[in-house]
Short mmCIF file of C-alpha atoms in Angstrom, two decimals:
data_model
loop_
_atom_site.label_atom_id
_atom_site.label_comp_id
_atom_site.label_asym_id
_atom_site.label_seq_id
_atom_site.Cartn_x
_atom_site.Cartn_y
_atom_site.Cartn_z
CA UNK A 281 211.63 -91.28 83.61
CA UNK A 282 208.50 -89.85 82.28
CA UNK A 283 207.33 -91.38 79.00
CA UNK A 284 204.91 -89.49 76.82
CA UNK A 285 201.97 -91.55 75.85
CA UNK A 286 201.19 -91.83 72.13
CA UNK A 287 198.00 -90.12 71.17
CA UNK A 288 195.15 -92.56 70.65
CA UNK A 289 193.84 -91.85 67.11
CA UNK A 290 191.45 -94.79 66.95
CA UNK A 291 187.79 -93.71 66.46
CA UNK A 292 185.41 -93.80 69.34
CA UNK A 293 182.24 -95.89 69.24
CA UNK A 294 180.15 -92.76 68.55
CA UNK A 295 182.37 -91.77 65.65
CA UNK A 296 182.06 -95.26 64.21
CA UNK A 297 178.26 -94.98 64.23
CA UNK A 298 178.37 -91.62 62.48
CA UNK A 299 180.72 -92.91 59.78
CA UNK A 300 178.60 -96.02 59.21
CA UNK A 301 175.50 -93.83 58.90
CA UNK A 302 177.26 -91.60 56.36
CA UNK A 303 178.37 -94.65 54.39
CA UNK A 304 174.85 -96.08 54.38
CA UNK A 305 173.45 -92.75 53.15
CA UNK A 306 176.08 -92.62 50.39
CA UNK A 307 175.18 -96.13 49.25
CA UNK A 308 171.48 -95.25 49.19
CA UNK A 309 172.20 -92.16 47.08
CA UNK A 310 174.25 -94.20 44.63
CA UNK A 311 171.46 -96.75 44.36
CA UNK A 312 168.87 -94.03 43.72
CA UNK A 313 170.97 -92.48 40.98
CA UNK A 314 171.61 -95.84 39.33
CA UNK A 315 167.89 -96.64 39.41
CA UNK A 316 167.05 -93.26 37.89
CA UNK A 317 169.32 -93.86 34.91
CA UNK A 318 168.09 -96.28 32.22
CA UNK A 319 170.11 -99.44 32.22
CA UNK A 320 169.07 -100.23 28.64
CA UNK A 321 168.21 -96.97 26.81
CA UNK A 322 167.63 -98.84 23.56
CA UNK A 323 165.01 -100.98 25.25
CA UNK A 324 163.25 -97.89 26.61
CA UNK A 325 163.27 -96.29 23.15
CA UNK A 326 161.72 -99.39 21.64
CA UNK A 327 159.01 -99.35 24.30
CA UNK A 328 158.30 -95.67 23.56
CA UNK A 329 158.13 -96.37 19.82
CA UNK A 330 155.82 -99.33 20.41
CA UNK A 331 153.47 -97.17 22.48
CA UNK A 332 153.53 -94.44 19.82
CA UNK A 333 152.60 -96.95 17.10
CA UNK A 334 149.76 -98.51 19.09
CA UNK A 335 148.32 -95.14 20.13
CA UNK A 336 148.53 -93.78 16.58
CA UNK A 337 146.94 -96.82 14.96
CA UNK A 338 144.20 -96.96 17.61
CA UNK A 339 143.33 -93.32 16.96
CA UNK A 340 143.50 -93.21 13.19
CA UNK A 341 143.38 -96.74 11.76
CA UNK A 342 141.39 -98.85 14.21
CA UNK A 343 138.05 -97.67 12.85
CA UNK A 344 136.27 -97.68 9.53
CA UNK A 345 133.09 -96.06 8.17
CA UNK A 346 129.91 -97.70 9.41
CA UNK A 347 127.36 -97.75 6.54
CA UNK A 348 124.49 -98.43 8.96
CA UNK A 349 125.23 -95.49 11.26
CA UNK A 350 126.58 -91.99 10.94
CA UNK A 351 129.99 -92.64 12.42
CA UNK A 352 132.67 -95.29 12.81
CA UNK A 353 133.12 -98.87 13.94
CA UNK A 354 136.13 -100.87 15.12
CA UNK A 355 137.85 -103.05 12.52
CA UNK A 356 139.67 -106.30 13.26
CA UNK A 357 142.89 -105.78 11.30
CA UNK A 358 146.25 -106.76 12.77
CA UNK A 359 148.89 -104.18 13.68
CA UNK A 360 150.91 -105.04 10.57
CA UNK A 361 147.84 -104.60 8.34
CA UNK A 362 147.05 -101.23 9.89
CA UNK A 363 150.68 -100.15 9.47
CA UNK A 364 150.56 -101.12 5.80
CA UNK A 365 147.38 -99.12 5.34
CA UNK A 366 148.95 -96.11 7.07
CA UNK A 367 152.16 -96.36 5.04
CA UNK A 368 150.23 -96.63 1.79
CA UNK A 369 148.07 -93.64 2.71
CA UNK A 370 151.08 -91.39 3.34
CA UNK A 371 153.04 -92.64 0.33
CA UNK A 372 155.68 -94.39 2.44
CA UNK A 373 157.42 -97.67 1.70
CA UNK A 374 154.86 -100.34 2.61
CA UNK A 375 156.61 -102.73 5.00
CA UNK A 376 154.08 -103.30 7.76
CA UNK A 377 156.88 -102.45 10.21
CA UNK A 378 157.46 -99.26 12.25
CA UNK A 379 160.58 -98.07 10.42
CA UNK A 380 162.18 -94.67 11.00
CA UNK A 381 160.25 -92.92 8.21
CA UNK A 382 156.95 -94.25 9.55
CA UNK A 383 157.71 -93.18 13.12
CA UNK A 384 158.66 -89.67 11.99
CA UNK A 385 155.36 -89.35 10.13
CA UNK A 386 153.47 -90.45 13.24
CA UNK A 387 155.11 -87.70 15.31
CA UNK A 388 153.87 -84.83 13.13
CA UNK A 389 151.02 -82.58 14.42
CA UNK A 390 147.75 -83.47 12.73
CA UNK A 391 143.97 -83.62 12.74
CA UNK A 392 142.25 -85.99 15.15
CA UNK A 393 139.84 -87.47 12.57
CA UNK A 394 140.68 -91.06 11.49
CA UNK A 395 142.39 -91.60 8.11
CA UNK A 396 139.65 -93.74 6.62
CA UNK A 397 137.79 -93.29 3.38
CA UNK A 398 138.77 -91.02 0.52
CA UNK A 399 136.65 -88.75 -1.61
CA UNK A 400 135.35 -91.81 -3.44
CA UNK A 401 133.58 -92.73 -0.20
CA UNK A 402 132.47 -89.36 1.11
CA UNK A 403 130.30 -89.11 4.17
CA UNK A 404 126.72 -87.88 3.80
CA UNK A 405 126.52 -84.11 3.46
CA UNK A 406 124.04 -81.65 4.88
CA UNK A 407 120.62 -81.77 3.26
CA UNK A 408 120.43 -77.98 3.15
CA UNK A 409 122.49 -75.17 1.71
CA UNK A 410 122.07 -72.58 4.50
CA UNK A 411 124.10 -73.56 7.58
CA UNK A 412 124.57 -71.79 10.91
CA UNK A 413 127.63 -71.71 13.14
CA UNK A 414 128.34 -70.49 16.66
CA UNK A 415 131.63 -69.77 18.44
CA UNK A 416 130.97 -71.12 21.94
CA UNK A 417 134.18 -69.86 23.57
CA UNK A 418 137.51 -68.29 22.69
CA UNK A 419 141.21 -69.09 23.02
CA UNK A 420 143.24 -66.63 25.14
CA UNK A 421 146.05 -66.93 22.56
CA UNK A 422 144.31 -64.53 20.17
CA UNK A 423 141.98 -61.55 20.36
CA UNK A 424 138.29 -62.31 19.88
CA UNK A 425 138.32 -60.18 16.75
CA UNK A 426 141.14 -62.25 15.23
CA UNK A 427 139.36 -65.50 16.10
CA UNK A 428 136.14 -64.24 14.49
CA UNK A 429 138.01 -63.23 11.33
CA UNK A 430 139.86 -66.56 11.11
CA UNK A 431 136.64 -68.56 11.46
CA UNK A 432 134.75 -66.41 8.97
CA UNK A 433 137.59 -66.66 6.45
CA UNK A 434 137.76 -70.45 6.89
CA UNK A 435 134.06 -70.80 6.05
CA UNK A 436 134.51 -68.56 3.01
CA UNK A 437 137.05 -71.05 1.65
CA UNK A 438 134.22 -73.56 1.19
CA UNK A 439 131.40 -71.17 0.27
CA UNK A 440 133.51 -69.87 -2.62
CA UNK A 441 133.41 -73.24 -4.41
CA UNK A 442 129.92 -74.45 -3.37
CA UNK A 443 126.37 -73.09 -3.09
CA UNK A 444 126.66 -73.22 0.73
CA UNK A 445 125.86 -70.14 2.83
CA UNK A 446 127.20 -69.86 6.40
CA UNK A 447 125.47 -67.59 8.93
CA UNK A 448 126.77 -66.91 12.43
CA UNK A 449 124.45 -67.02 15.45
CA UNK A 450 125.37 -65.95 19.00
CA UNK A 451 123.06 -68.16 21.07
CA UNK A 452 121.20 -71.43 20.79
CA UNK A 453 122.19 -74.57 18.90
CA UNK A 454 123.90 -74.06 15.54
CA UNK A 455 124.57 -76.64 12.86
CA UNK A 456 128.30 -76.21 13.50
CA UNK A 457 129.26 -75.51 17.12
CA UNK A 458 132.86 -74.30 17.53
CA UNK A 459 134.72 -74.60 20.85
CA UNK A 460 138.17 -74.72 22.45
CA UNK A 461 138.93 -77.36 25.08
CA UNK A 462 141.66 -79.53 26.61
CA UNK A 463 142.08 -83.25 27.26
CA UNK A 464 138.63 -84.64 28.18
CA UNK A 465 136.29 -81.77 27.28
CA UNK A 466 132.58 -81.71 27.99
CA UNK A 467 130.63 -84.72 26.75
CA UNK A 468 132.76 -85.11 23.64
CA UNK A 469 133.57 -88.79 22.97
CA UNK A 470 137.03 -87.81 21.72
CA UNK A 471 139.80 -86.25 23.80
CA UNK A 472 142.92 -84.18 23.25
CA UNK A 473 146.49 -85.20 24.11
CA UNK A 474 148.15 -81.96 25.19
CA UNK A 475 150.62 -79.86 23.16
CA UNK A 476 151.35 -81.06 19.61
CA UNK A 477 149.90 -84.39 18.52
CA UNK A 478 146.21 -83.86 17.75
CA UNK A 479 145.40 -80.19 17.04
CA UNK A 480 141.63 -80.38 16.52
CA UNK A 481 138.82 -82.71 15.53
CA UNK A 482 135.42 -82.47 13.90
CA UNK A 483 132.31 -84.55 13.40
CA UNK A 484 130.50 -85.31 10.12
CA UNK A 485 127.12 -83.70 9.36
CA UNK A 486 124.26 -84.87 11.55
CA UNK A 487 122.48 -84.43 14.86
CA UNK A 488 124.08 -84.20 18.30
CA UNK A 489 127.81 -83.63 17.82
CA UNK A 490 127.30 -83.74 14.05
CA UNK A 491 129.14 -80.86 12.36
CA UNK A 492 130.79 -79.68 15.59
CA UNK A 493 134.45 -78.63 15.62
CA UNK A 494 136.76 -78.63 18.67
CA UNK A 495 140.24 -77.09 18.95
CA UNK A 496 142.89 -78.18 21.48
CA UNK A 497 143.47 -75.24 23.83
CA UNK A 498 146.87 -76.68 24.77
CA UNK A 499 148.15 -75.59 21.34
CA UNK A 500 149.48 -72.11 20.57
CA UNK A 501 146.91 -70.59 18.19
CA UNK A 502 148.05 -67.70 16.00
CA UNK A 503 147.27 -65.67 12.88
CA UNK A 504 150.70 -66.29 11.34
CA UNK A 505 153.35 -68.96 10.87
CA UNK A 506 154.34 -69.29 14.55
CA UNK A 507 152.47 -71.91 16.55
CA UNK A 508 149.45 -73.18 14.62
CA UNK A 509 147.50 -70.96 12.26
CA UNK A 510 143.86 -71.03 13.37
CA UNK A 511 142.51 -70.17 9.92
CA UNK A 512 144.25 -73.12 8.23
CA UNK A 513 143.28 -75.66 10.90
CA UNK A 514 139.70 -74.35 10.98
CA UNK A 515 139.36 -74.57 7.19
CA UNK A 516 140.52 -78.20 7.35
CA UNK A 517 138.13 -79.11 10.17
CA UNK A 518 135.20 -77.40 8.44
CA UNK A 519 135.85 -79.73 5.52
CA UNK A 520 135.10 -82.64 7.88
CA UNK A 521 132.06 -80.81 9.27
CA UNK A 522 130.75 -80.64 5.70
CA UNK A 523 131.30 -84.34 5.05
CA UNK A 524 134.81 -84.72 3.64
CA UNK A 525 137.25 -87.43 4.67
CA UNK A 526 141.02 -87.07 4.69
CA UNK A 527 142.87 -86.92 1.38
CA UNK A 528 146.19 -88.65 0.72
CA UNK A 529 147.17 -85.83 -1.65
CA UNK A 530 149.85 -83.89 0.25
CA UNK A 531 148.87 -80.72 -1.64
CA UNK A 532 145.29 -80.92 -0.38
CA UNK A 533 143.92 -78.94 2.54
CA UNK A 534 142.29 -82.20 3.66
CA UNK A 535 145.67 -83.95 4.06
CA UNK A 536 145.71 -84.97 7.76
CA UNK A 537 149.08 -83.46 8.77
CA UNK A 538 149.42 -79.75 9.50
CA UNK A 539 151.41 -77.67 7.02
CA UNK A 540 151.63 -73.89 7.04
CA UNK A 541 150.93 -71.89 3.90
CA UNK A 542 150.48 -68.15 3.61
CA UNK A 543 146.89 -67.17 4.48
CA UNK A 544 146.93 -64.93 1.41
CA UNK A 545 147.02 -68.03 -0.79
CA UNK A 546 143.84 -69.94 -1.62
CA UNK A 547 144.32 -73.20 0.33
CA UNK A 548 142.12 -75.57 -1.69
CA UNK A 549 143.66 -77.96 -4.19
CA UNK A 550 141.79 -79.45 -7.18
CA UNK A 551 141.36 -82.57 -5.03
CA UNK A 552 139.61 -80.56 -2.29
CA UNK A 553 137.35 -78.79 -4.78
CA UNK A 554 136.29 -81.94 -6.62
CA UNK A 555 135.59 -83.61 -3.28
CA UNK A 556 133.32 -80.91 -1.86
CA UNK A 557 131.56 -80.34 -5.18
CA UNK A 558 130.79 -84.05 -5.46
CA UNK A 559 128.60 -83.52 -2.38
CA UNK A 560 127.12 -80.04 -2.87
CA UNK A 561 127.74 -79.11 -6.49
CA UNK A 562 129.22 -75.91 -7.90
CA UNK A 563 128.35 -72.39 -6.73
CA UNK A 564 125.52 -70.62 -8.57
CA UNK A 565 126.60 -68.63 -11.63
CA UNK A 566 130.02 -70.22 -11.48
CA UNK A 567 132.30 -69.16 -14.36
CA UNK A 568 132.04 -71.63 -17.18
CA UNK A 569 129.02 -73.36 -15.70
CA UNK A 570 126.65 -72.19 -18.42
CA UNK A 571 127.95 -71.95 -21.97
CA UNK A 572 127.36 -68.62 -23.68
CA UNK A 573 124.67 -68.45 -26.33
CA UNK A 574 126.22 -69.25 -29.73
CA UNK A 575 126.68 -66.29 -32.06
CA UNK A 576 124.58 -66.79 -35.21
CA UNK A 577 126.59 -66.90 -38.45
CA UNK A 578 126.54 -63.86 -40.68
CA UNK A 579 124.18 -64.22 -43.61
CA UNK A 580 125.20 -63.44 -47.13
CA UNK A 581 122.46 -60.85 -47.70
CA UNK A 582 120.16 -60.36 -50.67
CA UNK A 583 122.68 -58.44 -52.84
CA UNK A 584 125.16 -61.32 -53.20
CA UNK A 585 125.28 -63.06 -56.63
CA UNK A 586 127.33 -65.92 -58.10
CA UNK A 587 128.55 -66.58 -61.67
CA UNK A 588 128.10 -70.33 -61.46
CA UNK A 589 127.07 -73.13 -59.11
CA UNK A 590 128.28 -76.75 -59.38
CA UNK A 591 128.64 -79.89 -57.26
CA UNK A 592 131.76 -81.96 -56.53
CA UNK A 593 131.83 -85.04 -54.27
CA UNK A 594 128.39 -84.16 -52.92
CA UNK A 595 129.53 -80.62 -52.03
CA UNK A 596 127.93 -77.46 -53.49
CA UNK A 597 130.51 -75.02 -54.90
CA UNK A 598 129.68 -71.36 -55.64
CA UNK A 599 131.84 -69.59 -58.30
CA UNK A 600 132.21 -65.85 -58.69
CA UNK A 601 134.61 -63.73 -60.76
CA UNK A 602 136.05 -66.69 -62.68
#
């Protein structure tokens, strides 16, 4: 009697190797995915916030004006002390801790000049009234004509309220050299950080980099409200190039954080004007600068007569028709 043999469904040795290889590959993939995902997202967020705080304070609150040199020097304040100074400057609750409000303020696009000194401690200004400027290169975001107009208009903001005169030159070394660059650019001791963050920086009046203004080419420069308005940022940076520090008045052009306003509006606040005029004075023939000559009083004339004259409490009284 013929018996059918049962089919042998057990895997062969080769099949076992293939399955083990597939299993090993699957385990490796699972391990890679698990490693890619943060195990403690809150811990990672805290580390990011800590880095943001340290970078921000190192850029804007780790230096102070150096009275012996035209520039800055490192101060020795603790992180909590620098945070308190930053919070006080921006009108935040002074806690010395990186709370949510403080972190949000640190994330806003701004100028790269440190937040030290107010208008009471202005930097030395230029010792002359006629200043030259040169546009070294251009951003591809705007036409050259639009860049030229934005720069010229930004200088006019300051010449309107001072006796300063700005003249453009096309070659050679100008008092104020204007350039666009990214990250580490040229020999500049300061650097940019990519999109957002620091938009531009400037140097106070002086030799070398003194008066120079640099714009971050990684930003989107425009003539309107989209991206960053070149005219507004340039007007702010030119304030530094003329010797102004940052203002803690949020209405001031010299407030460190970027805020868009219509270019048709005059961007200077009373705080900006008093600051720049404390260095350079008012423009010539400014309205109200010289009082008008007083109008002489009308005389009585030789035909006037009185019926009587008397005195009362040391006053002379003239009587007529009584």
